Coordinates of N, CA and C in Angstrom, one line a residue:
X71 N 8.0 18.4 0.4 CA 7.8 17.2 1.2 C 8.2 16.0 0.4
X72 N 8.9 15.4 1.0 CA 9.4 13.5 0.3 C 9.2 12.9 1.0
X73 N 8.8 11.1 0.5 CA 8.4 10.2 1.3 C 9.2 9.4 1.0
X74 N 9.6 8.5 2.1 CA 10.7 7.4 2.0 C 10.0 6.3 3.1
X75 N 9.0 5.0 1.8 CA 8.5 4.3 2.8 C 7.4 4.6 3.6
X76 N 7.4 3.8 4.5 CA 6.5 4.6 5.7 C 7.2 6.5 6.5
X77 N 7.8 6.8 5.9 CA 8.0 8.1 6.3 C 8.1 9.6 5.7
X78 N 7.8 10.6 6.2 CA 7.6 11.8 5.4 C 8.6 12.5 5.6
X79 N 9.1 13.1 5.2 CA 10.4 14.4 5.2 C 9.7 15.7 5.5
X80 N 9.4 16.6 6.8 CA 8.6 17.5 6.7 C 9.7 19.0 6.9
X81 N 10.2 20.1 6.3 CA 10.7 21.0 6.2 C 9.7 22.3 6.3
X82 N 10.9 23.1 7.2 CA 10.5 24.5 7.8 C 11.6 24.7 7.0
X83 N 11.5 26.2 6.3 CA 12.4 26.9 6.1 C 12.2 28.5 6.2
X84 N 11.7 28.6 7.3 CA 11.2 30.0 8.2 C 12.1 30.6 9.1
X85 N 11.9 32.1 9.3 CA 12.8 32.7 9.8 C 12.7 32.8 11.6
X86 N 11.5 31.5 12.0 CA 11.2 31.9 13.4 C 11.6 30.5 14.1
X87 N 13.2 30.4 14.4 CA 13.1 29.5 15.2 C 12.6 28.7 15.8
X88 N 11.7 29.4 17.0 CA 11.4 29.5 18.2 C 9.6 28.2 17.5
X89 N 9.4 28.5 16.3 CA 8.4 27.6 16.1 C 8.9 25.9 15.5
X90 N 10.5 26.2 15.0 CA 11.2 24.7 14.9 C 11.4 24.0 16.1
X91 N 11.7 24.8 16.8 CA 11.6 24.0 18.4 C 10.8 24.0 18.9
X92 N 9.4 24.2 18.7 CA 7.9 23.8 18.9 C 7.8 22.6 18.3
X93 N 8.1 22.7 17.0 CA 7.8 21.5 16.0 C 8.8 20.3 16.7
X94 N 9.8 20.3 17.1 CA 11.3 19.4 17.5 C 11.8 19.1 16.0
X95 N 11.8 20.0 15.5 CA 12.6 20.2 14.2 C 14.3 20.1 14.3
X96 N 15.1 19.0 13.6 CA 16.6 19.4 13.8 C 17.0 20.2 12.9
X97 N 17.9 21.1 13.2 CA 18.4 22.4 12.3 C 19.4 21.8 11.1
X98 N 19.1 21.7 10.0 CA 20.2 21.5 9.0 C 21.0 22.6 8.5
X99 N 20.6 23.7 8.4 CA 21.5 24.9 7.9 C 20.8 26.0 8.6
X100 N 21.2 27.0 8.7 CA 20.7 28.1 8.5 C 19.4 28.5 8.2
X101 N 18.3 28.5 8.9 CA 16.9 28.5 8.7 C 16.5 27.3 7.9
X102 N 16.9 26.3 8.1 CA 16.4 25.1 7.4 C 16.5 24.1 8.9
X103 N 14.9 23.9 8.6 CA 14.8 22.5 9.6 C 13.9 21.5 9.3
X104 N 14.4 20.1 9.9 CA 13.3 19.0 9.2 C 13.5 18.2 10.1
X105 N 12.2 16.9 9.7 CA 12.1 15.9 10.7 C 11.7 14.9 9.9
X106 N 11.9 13.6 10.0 CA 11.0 12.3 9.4 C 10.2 12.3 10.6
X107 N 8.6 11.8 9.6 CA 7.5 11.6 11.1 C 7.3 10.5 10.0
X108 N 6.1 9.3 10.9 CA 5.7 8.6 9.9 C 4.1 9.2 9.2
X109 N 3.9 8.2 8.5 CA 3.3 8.4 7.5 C 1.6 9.0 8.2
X110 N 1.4 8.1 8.6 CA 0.1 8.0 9.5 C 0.0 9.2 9.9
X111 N 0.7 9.9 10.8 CA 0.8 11.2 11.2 C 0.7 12.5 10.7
X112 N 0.6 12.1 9.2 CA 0.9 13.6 8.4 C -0.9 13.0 7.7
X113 N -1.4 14.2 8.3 CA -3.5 14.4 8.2 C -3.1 15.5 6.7
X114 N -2.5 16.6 6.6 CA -2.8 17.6 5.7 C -1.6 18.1 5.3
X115 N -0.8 18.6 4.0 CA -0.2 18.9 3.7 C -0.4 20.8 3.0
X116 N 0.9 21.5 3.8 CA 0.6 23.1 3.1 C 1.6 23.5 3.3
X117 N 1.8 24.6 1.8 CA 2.8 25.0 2.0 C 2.3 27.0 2.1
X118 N 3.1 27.3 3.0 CA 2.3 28.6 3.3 C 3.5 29.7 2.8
X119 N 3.3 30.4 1.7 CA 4.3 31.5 1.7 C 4.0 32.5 2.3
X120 N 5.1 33.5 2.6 CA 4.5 34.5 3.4 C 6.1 35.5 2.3
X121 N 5.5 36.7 2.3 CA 6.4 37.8 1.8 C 7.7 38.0 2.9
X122 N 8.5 38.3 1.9 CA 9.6 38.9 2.8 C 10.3 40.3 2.2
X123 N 10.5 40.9 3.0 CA 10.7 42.7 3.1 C 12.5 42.7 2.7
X124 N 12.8 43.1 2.2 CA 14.3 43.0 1.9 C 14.3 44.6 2.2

């Protein structure tokens, strides 16, 4: 997460789409999506890892 001012940088880098466009996340790469919200708006901060199966 970065802040710029009154704004947060909030980043998904998860393999489930379908919850970036729940979020209205814009897609920057390939499983990478983010949004500036303001500040006010962001109550709790987490970062949730979850395993991945190769």
């Amino acid at each position: 997460m970065r802040a710029a001012g009154d704004k947060v940088l909030i980043e998904y880098v998860g393999a489930q789409v379908t919850v970036a466009r729940e979020l209205d996340l814009d897609r920057i790469d390939r499983g990478v999506h983010r949004l500036w919200v303001p500040r006010a708006e962001v109550a709790e901060v987490q970062e949730l890892p979850v395993d991945v199966l190769l």
